[in-house]
Amino acid sequence: MAKKYLSLMLAVSAVSAQAGTVTTDGEDLVINTESGIEVKRSDDSASFQLGGRIQWDYDATQSDDKGGDTRDFDVRRARLYVKGRYGDWAYKTQFNVAESDGAKGGDVEDLYIRYLGFGSVASVTIGKQKEPFGLEQLTSSKDISALERSAVTERYTPGRSGGIQLSGKGSNWTYGIGYFEADGDGSNDFNNTAITARGTFAPIQTNEAVVHLGAGYTTRGADVQADEIDTYNLELAGRMGPFHAQAEYFDSEEGQLDIDGYYVQLGWVITGESRPYKAGVFKRVKPSSPRGAWEVIARFEEGDGKYSDVGLGTTDGEQTTLGVNYYANNNVRLGLSYMDGEQASGESGDEVRARFQYAF
């Protein structure tokens, strides 16, 4: 089955290289191959789109905590998605063809149905989806500037869950609130549930500059009180021409434990492009020249986090990340990063990662 998916992915990649739009003669269909394959009616009343991503990573990690050195060249992510709409109804299915760390393909990432009949101010999504929490978490893995998300984002954000969400957006604001399974993928998922919410506002949003403010909250039930979780999140981000920055703070009460963490990230697109911003999240850089675009980033984080990228544990610590990205075109990205971390107990680790990405 995985071979069939990979063959389809390669075929779609070949098609997506031929950018352009074709309108059929005598039919109200538009075929767009600029990124993946999209077929839609000219009045936008119905559409169908096929796309995905391939990320191949080289990873070299040294750690005092785990001991020894590790080197690997493996698929970080390989995913295919199908999404579309008909009238006021939309859907998305996304599956892992392959995943890193020995995980097998076939896992569901997204699987939901969405009602759009209230307009952009309110939509209802039912199924497995991203919970509305965290700027970096809600930015797609193909669009984040650092190759890996921060340790504090990995520690506190809930990711994808089955449930129902009400969300909406305006010209410079977004909101989302949902009721989800707290933790699980079995036959009794809603025995423990979670409520998660996020709101964003951009007081400045022009072609040259963006200022982003956001806040989130999630409360998660558990079988025992010691495992119950309440987490708060604050977001601050901005863009000025080729420069961009973002920061997040997390505070979490887990039973009797009170922990927190934060990160600050800075970026500069050397070739002059701006990082796109839309609906409360940032997108990857789109080159304005056939020669491509170059970006450098730096990130510092501190507090309780999941420092597994540098071979450390889920604990109190700090980590610094430096990275450079080359965007050959709208689909291809080559990235290199260096991460150095240290636990509060003194153990340290570092990682060198290189990524080859094709997103369509």
Coordinates of N, CA, C and O in Angstrom, one line a residue, residues 242-354:
P242 N 11.7 42.2 5.4 CA 12.3 40.8 5.4 C 12.5 40.3 6.8 O 13.0 39.1 6.9
F243 N 12.3 41.0 7.8 CA 12.5 40.6 9.2 C 11.2 40.1 9.8 O 10.2 40.6 9.6
H244 N 11.3 39.0 10.6 CA 10.2 38.5 11.3 C 10.6 38.0 12.7 O 11.8 37.6 12.9
A245 N 9.7 38.0 13.6 CA 9.9 37.5 15.0 C 8.7 36.9 15.6 O 7.6 37.3 15.2
Q246 N 8.9 36.0 16.5 CA 7.7 35.5 17.2 C 8.2 34.9 18.6 O 9.3 34.5 18.7
A247 N 7.3 35.0 19.5 CA 7.5 34.5 20.9 C 6.3 33.9 21.5 O 5.2 34.4 21.2
E248 N 6.4 32.9 22.3 CA 5.3 32.3 23.0 C 5.7 32.0 24.4 O 6.8 31.6 24.7
Y249 N 4.7 32.1 25.3 CA 4.9 31.7 26.7 C 3.8 30.8 27.1 O 2.6 30.9 26.8
F250 N 4.2 29.7 27.8 CA 3.2 28.7 28.3 C 3.3 28.5 29.8 O 4.4 28.6 30.4
D251 N 2.1 28.4 30.4 CA 2.1 28.1 31.9 C 1.1 27.0 32.1 O -0.1 27.1 31.6
S252 N 1.5 26.0 32.8 CA 0.6 24.8 32.9 C 0.6 24.3 34.3 O 1.6 24.2 35.0
E253 N -0.6 23.9 34.7 CA -0.8 23.2 36.0 C -1.2 21.8 35.7 O -2.3 21.5 35.1
E254 N -0.4 20.9 36.1 CA -0.6 19.5 35.9 C -0.7 18.8 37.3 O 0.3 18.4 37.9
G255 N -1.9 18.6 37.7 CA -2.1 18.1 39.1 C -1.6 19.1 40.1 O -2.0 20.3 40.1
Q256 N -0.7 18.8 40.9 CA -0.1 19.7 41.9 C 1.2 20.4 41.3 O 1.8 21.2 42.0
L257 N 1.5 20.1 40.1 CA 2.8 20.6 39.5 C 2.5 21.9 38.7 O 1.5 21.9 37.9
D258 N 3.2 22.9 38.9 CA 3.1 24.2 38.1 C 4.4 24.4 37.3 O 5.4 24.6 37.9
I259 N 4.3 24.4 36.0 CA 5.5 24.5 35.2 C 5.2 25.6 34.1 O 4.1 25.9 33.8
D260 N 6.3 26.1 33.5 CA 6.2 27.1 32.5 C 7.4 27.0 31.5 O 8.4 26.3 31.8
G261 N 7.3 27.7 30.4 CA 8.4 27.8 29.5 C 8.1 28.8 28.4 O 6.9 29.2 28.2
Y262 N 9.1 29.2 27.7 CA 8.9 30.2 26.6 C 10.0 30.0 25.5 O 11.0 29.4 25.8
Y263 N 9.7 30.6 24.4 CA 10.8 30.7 23.3 C 10.6 32.0 22.6 O 9.6 32.7 22.6
V264 N 11.8 32.5 22.1 CA 11.8 33.7 21.3 C 12.6 33.3 20.0 O 13.7 32.7 20.0
Q265 N 12.0 33.7 18.8 CA 12.6 33.4 17.5 C 12.7 34.6 16.6 O 11.7 35.4 16.6
L266 N 13.8 34.8 16.0 CA 14.1 35.9 15.1 C 14.5 35.3 13.7 O 15.1 34.3 13.6
G267 N 14.0 36.0 12.6 CA 14.4 35.6 11.3 C 14.6 36.7 10.4 O 14.1 37.8 10.5
W268 N 15.4 36.5 9.3 CA 15.8 37.5 8.3 C 15.8 36.8 7.0 O 16.6 35.9 6.8
V269 N 15.0 37.2 6.0 CA 15.0 36.7 4.7 C 16.0 37.6 3.9 O 15.7 38.8 3.6
I270 N 17.2 37.1 3.7 CA 18.3 37.8 3.2 C 18.0 38.4 1.8 O 18.5 39.5 1.5
T271 N 17.3 37.7 1.0 CA 17.0 38.1 -0.4 C 15.9 39.1 -0.5 O 15.5 39.5 -1.6
G272 N 15.3 39.5 0.7 CA 14.3 40.6 0.7 C 12.9 40.3 0.7 O 12.0 41.2 0.9
E273 N 12.5 39.0 0.5 CA 11.1 38.6 0.6 C 10.5 38.8 2.0 O 11.3 38.8 3.0
S274 N 9.2 38.8 2.1 CA 8.6 38.9 3.4 C 7.9 37.5 3.7 O 7.4 36.9 2.8
R275 N 7.9 37.1 4.9 CA 7.2 35.9 5.3 C 5.7 36.1 5.3 O 5.2 37.0 6.0
P276 N 4.9 35.4 4.5 CA 3.5 35.6 4.4 C 2.8 35.3 5.8 O 3.2 34.5 6.6
Y277 N 1.7 36.1 6.0 CA 0.9 35.9 7.2 C -0.6 35.9 6.8 O -1.1 36.7 6.0
K278 N -1.3 34.9 7.3 CA -2.7 34.7 6.9 C -3.5 34.0 8.0 O -3.1 33.0 8.5
A279 N -4.6 34.6 8.4 CA -5.6 34.0 9.3 C -4.9 33.5 10.6 O -5.1 32.4 11.1
G280 N -4.0 34.4 11.2 CA -3.5 34.1 12.5 C -2.2 33.2 12.5 O -1.8 32.8 13.6
V281 N -1.7 32.8 11.4 CA -0.5 32.0 11.3 C 0.4 32.5 10.2 O 0.0 33.2 9.3
F282 N 1.7 32.1 10.2 CA 2.7 32.5 9.2 C 2.8 31.3 8.2 O 2.7 30.2 8.6
K283 N 3.2 31.6 7.0 CA 3.5 30.7 5.9 C 4.9 30.7 5.6 O 5.7 31.6 6.0
R284 N 5.4 29.7 4.7 CA 6.8 29.7 4.3 C 7.0 30.8 3.3 O 6.1 31.3 2.6
V285 N 8.3 31.2 3.2 CA 8.7 32.2 2.2 C 8.5 31.7 0.8 O 8.8 30.6 0.4
K286 N 8.0 32.6 0.0 CA 7.9 32.4 -1.5 C 8.9 33.2 -2.2 O 8.8 34.4 -2.2
P287 N 9.8 32.6 -3.0 CA 10.8 33.3 -3.7 C 10.2 34.3 -4.7 O 9.3 33.9 -5.4
S288 N 10.8 35.5 -4.8 CA 10.4 36.4 -5.9 C 11.3 36.4 -7.1 O 11.0 37.1 -8.1
S289 N 12.3 35.5 -7.0 CA 13.3 35.4 -8.1 C 13.5 34.0 -8.5 O 13.4 33.1 -7.6
P290 N 13.8 33.7 -9.8 CA 14.2 32.3 -10.1 C 15.4 31.8 -9.4 O 15.6 30.5 -9.4
R291 N 16.2 32.7 -8.8 CA 17.4 32.2 -8.1 C 17.0 31.8 -6.7 O 17.9 31.3 -6.0
G292 N 15.8 31.9 -6.3 CA 15.3 31.4 -5.0 C 15.5 32.4 -3.9 O 15.9 33.6 -4.1
A293 N 15.2 32.0 -2.6 CA 15.3 32.9 -1.5 C 16.1 32.3 -0.4 O 16.0 31.1 -0.2
W294 N 16.8 33.1 0.4 CA 17.6 32.6 1.5 C 17.0 33.3 2.8 O 16.7 34.4 2.9
E295 N 17.0 32.4 3.9 CA 16.5 32.9 5.2 C 17.4 32.4 6.3 O 17.9 31.2 6.2
V296 N 17.7 33.2 7.3 CA 18.4 32.7 8.5 C 17.5 33.0 9.7 O 16.8 33.9 9.7
I297 N 17.6 32.1 10.7 CA 16.8 32.2 11.9 C 17.6 31.8 13.1 O 18.7 31.1 13.1
A298 N 17.2 32.4 14.3 CA 17.8 32.1 15.6 C 16.7 32.0 16.6 O 15.7 32.7 16.5
R299 N 16.8 31.0 17.5 CA 15.7 30.8 18.5 C 16.4 30.4 19.8 O 17.3 29.6 19.9
F300 N 15.8 31.0 20.9 CA 16.2 30.6 22.3 C 15.0 30.3 23.1 O 13.9 30.9 22.9
E301 N 15.1 29.2 23.9 CA 14.0 28.8 24.7 C 14.5 28.3 26.0 O 15.6 27.9 26.2
E302 N 13.6 28.5 27.0 CA 13.9 28.1 28.4 C 12.7 27.7 29.2 O 11.6 28.2 28.9
G303 N 12.9 26.7 30.1 CA 11.8 26.3 30.9 C 11.6 24.8 30.7 O 12.3 24.1 30.1
D304 N 10.5 24.3 31.3 CA 10.1 22.9 31.1 C 9.7 22.6 29.7 O 8.8 23.3 29.2
G305 N 10.4 21.7 29.1 CA 10.1 21.4 27.7 C 10.5 19.9 27.3 O 11.1 19.2 28.2
K306 N 10.2 19.6 26.1 CA 10.5 18.2 25.6 C 11.7 18.3 24.7 O 11.6 18.6 23.5
Y307 N 12.9 18.1 25.3 CA 14.2 18.4 24.6 C 14.7 17.1 23.9 O 15.9 16.9 23.9
S308 N 13.9 16.3 23.4 CA 14.2 15.1 22.7 C 15.1 15.3 21.5 O 15.8 14.4 21.1
D309 N 14.9 16.4 20.8 CA 15.6 16.6 19.5 C 17.2 16.6 19.8 O 17.9 16.2 18.9
V310 N 17.6 17.0 21.0 CA 19.0 17.0 21.3 C 19.4 15.8 22.2 O 20.4 15.9 22.9
G311 N 18.5 14.8 22.3 CA 18.8 13.6 23.0 C 18.6 13.8 24.5 O 19.1 12.9 25.3
L312 N 17.9 14.8 25.0 CA 17.6 15.0 26.4 C 16.2 14.6 26.7 O 15.4 14.2 25.8
G313 N 15.7 14.8 28.0 CA 14.4 14.3 28.4 C 13.4 15.5 28.4 O 13.6 16.6 28.0
T314 N 12.2 15.2 28.9 CA 11.2 16.1 29.2 C 11.4 16.7 30.6 O 11.0 16.1 31.6
T315 N 12.0 17.9 30.6 CA 12.5 18.4 31.9 C 12.7 19.9 31.8 O 12.5 20.5 30.8
D316 N 13.2 20.5 32.9 CA 13.6 21.9 32.9 C 14.9 22.0 32.2 O 15.9 21.3 32.4
G317 N 15.0 23.0 31.3 CA 16.3 23.2 30.6 C 16.2 24.4 29.7 O 15.3 25.3 29.8
E318 N 17.2 24.5 28.8 CA 17.2 25.6 27.8 C 17.9 25.1 26.5 O 18.6 24.1 26.5
Q319 N 17.6 25.8 25.4 CA 18.0 25.3 24.1 C 18.1 26.5 23.2 O 17.3 27.4 23.2
T320 N 19.2 26.5 22.3 CA 19.4 27.5 21.3 C 19.4 26.8 19.9 O 20.0 25.7 19.8
T321 N 18.8 27.4 19.0 CA 18.7 26.9 17.6 C 19.2 28.0 16.6 O 18.7 29.1 16.7
L322 N 20.0 27.6 15.7 CA 20.4 28.4 14.6 C 20.1 27.7 13.3 O 20.3 26.5 13.2
G323 N 19.7 28.4 12.3 CA 19.3 27.7 11.0 C 19.4 28.6 9.8 O 19.4 29.8 9.9
V324 N 19.5 27.9 8.7 CA 19.5 28.6 7.4 C 18.6 27.8 6.4 O 18.6 26.6 6.4
N325 N 17.8 28.5 5.6 CA 16.9 27.9 4.7 C 17.1 28.4 3.3 O 17.4 29.7 3.1
Y326 N 17.1 27.6 2.3 CA 17.1 28.0 0.9 C 15.8 27.5 0.2 O 15.5 26.3 0.2
Y327 N 15.0 28.5 -0.3 CA 13.7 28.2 -0.9 C 14.0 28.3 -2.4 O 14.1 29.4 -3.0
A328 N 14.1 27.1 -3.1 CA 14.5 27.1 -4.5 C 13.3 27.6 -5.4 O 13.5 28.3 -6.4
N329 N 12.1 27.3 -4.9 CA 10.9 27.7 -5.6 C 9.7 27.6 -4.5 O 10.0 27.4 -3.4
N330 N 8.5 27.7 -5.0 CA 7.4 27.6 -4.1 C 7.2 26.2 -3.4 O 6.5 26.1 -2.4
N331 N 7.8 25.2 -4.0 CA 7.6 23.8 -3.6 C 8.9 23.2 -2.9 O 8.7 22.4 -2.0
V332 N 10.1 23.7 -3.2 CA 11.3 23.0 -2.8 C 12.0 23.9 -1.7 O 12.2 25.1 -1.9
R333 N 12.4 23.3 -0.6 CA 13.1 23.9 0.5 C 14.2 23.0 0.9 O 14.0 21.8 1.2
L334 N 15.4 23.6 1.1 CA 16.6 22.9 1.7 C 16.9 23.7 3.0 O 17.0 24.9 3.0
G335 N 17.1 23.0 4.1 CA 17.3 23.6 5.3 C 18.5 22.9 6.1 O 18.7 21.7 6.0
L336 N 19.1 23.7 6.9 CA 20.2 23.2 7.8 C 20.1 23.9 9.2 O 19.9 25.1 9.2
S337 N 20.1 23.1 10.2 CA 20.0 23.8 11.6 C 21.0 23.1 12.6 O 21.4 22.0 12.4
Y338 N 21.3 23.9 13.6 CA 22.1 23.4 14.7 C 21.4 23.7 16.0 O 21.0 24.9 16.2
M339 N 21.2 22.7 16.9 CA 20.5 22.9 18.1 C 21.4 22.5 19.3 O 22.1 21.4 19.2
D340 N 21.5 23.3 20.3 CA 22.3 23.0 21.5 C 21.4 23.2 22.7 O 20.9 24.2 23.0
G341 N 21.3 22.1 23.6 CA 20.5 22.2 24.7 C 21.2 21.7 26.0 O 22.2 20.9 25.9
E342 N 20.6 22.1 27.1 CA 21.2 21.7 28.4 C 20.1 21.6 29.4 O 19.2 22.5 29.6
Q343 N 20.0 20.5 30.2 CA 19.1 20.3 31.2 C 19.5 21.0 32.5 O 20.7 21.3 32.7
A344 N 18.5 21.3 33.4 CA 18.9 22.0 34.6 C 19.8 21.2 35.5 O 20.6 21.7 36.3
S345 N 19.8 19.8 35.3 CA 20.6 18.9 36.0 C 22.1 18.9 35.5 O 22.9 18.2 36.1
G346 N 22.3 19.6 34.4 CA 23.7 19.7 33.9 C 24.0 18.9 32.6 O 24.9 19.2 31.9
E347 N 23.2 17.9 32.3 CA 23.4 17.1 31.0 C 23.2 18.0 29.8 O 22.3 18.8 29.8
S348 N 23.9 17.8 28.8 CA 23.8 18.6 27.5 C 23.7 17.7 26.3 O 24.0 16.5 26.3
G349 N 23.2 18.3 25.2 CA 23.1 17.6 24.0 C 23.1 18.6 22.8 O 22.7 19.7 23.0
D350 N 23.4 18.1 21.6 CA 23.3 19.0 20.5 C 22.9 18.1 19.2 O 23.0 16.9 19.3
E351 N 22.4 18.8 18.2 CA 21.9 18.2 17.0 C 22.3 19.0 15.8 O 22.1 20.2 15.8
V352 N 22.7 18.3 14.7 CA 22.8 18.9 13.4 C 21.8 18.2 12.5 O 21.7 17.0 12.5
R353 N 20.9 19.0 11.9 CA 19.9 18.5 11.0 C 19.9 19.2 9.6 O 20.0 20.4 9.6
A354 N 19.8 18.4 8.6 CA 19.6 18.9 7.3 C 18.3 18.3 6.7 O 18.0 17.1 6.9

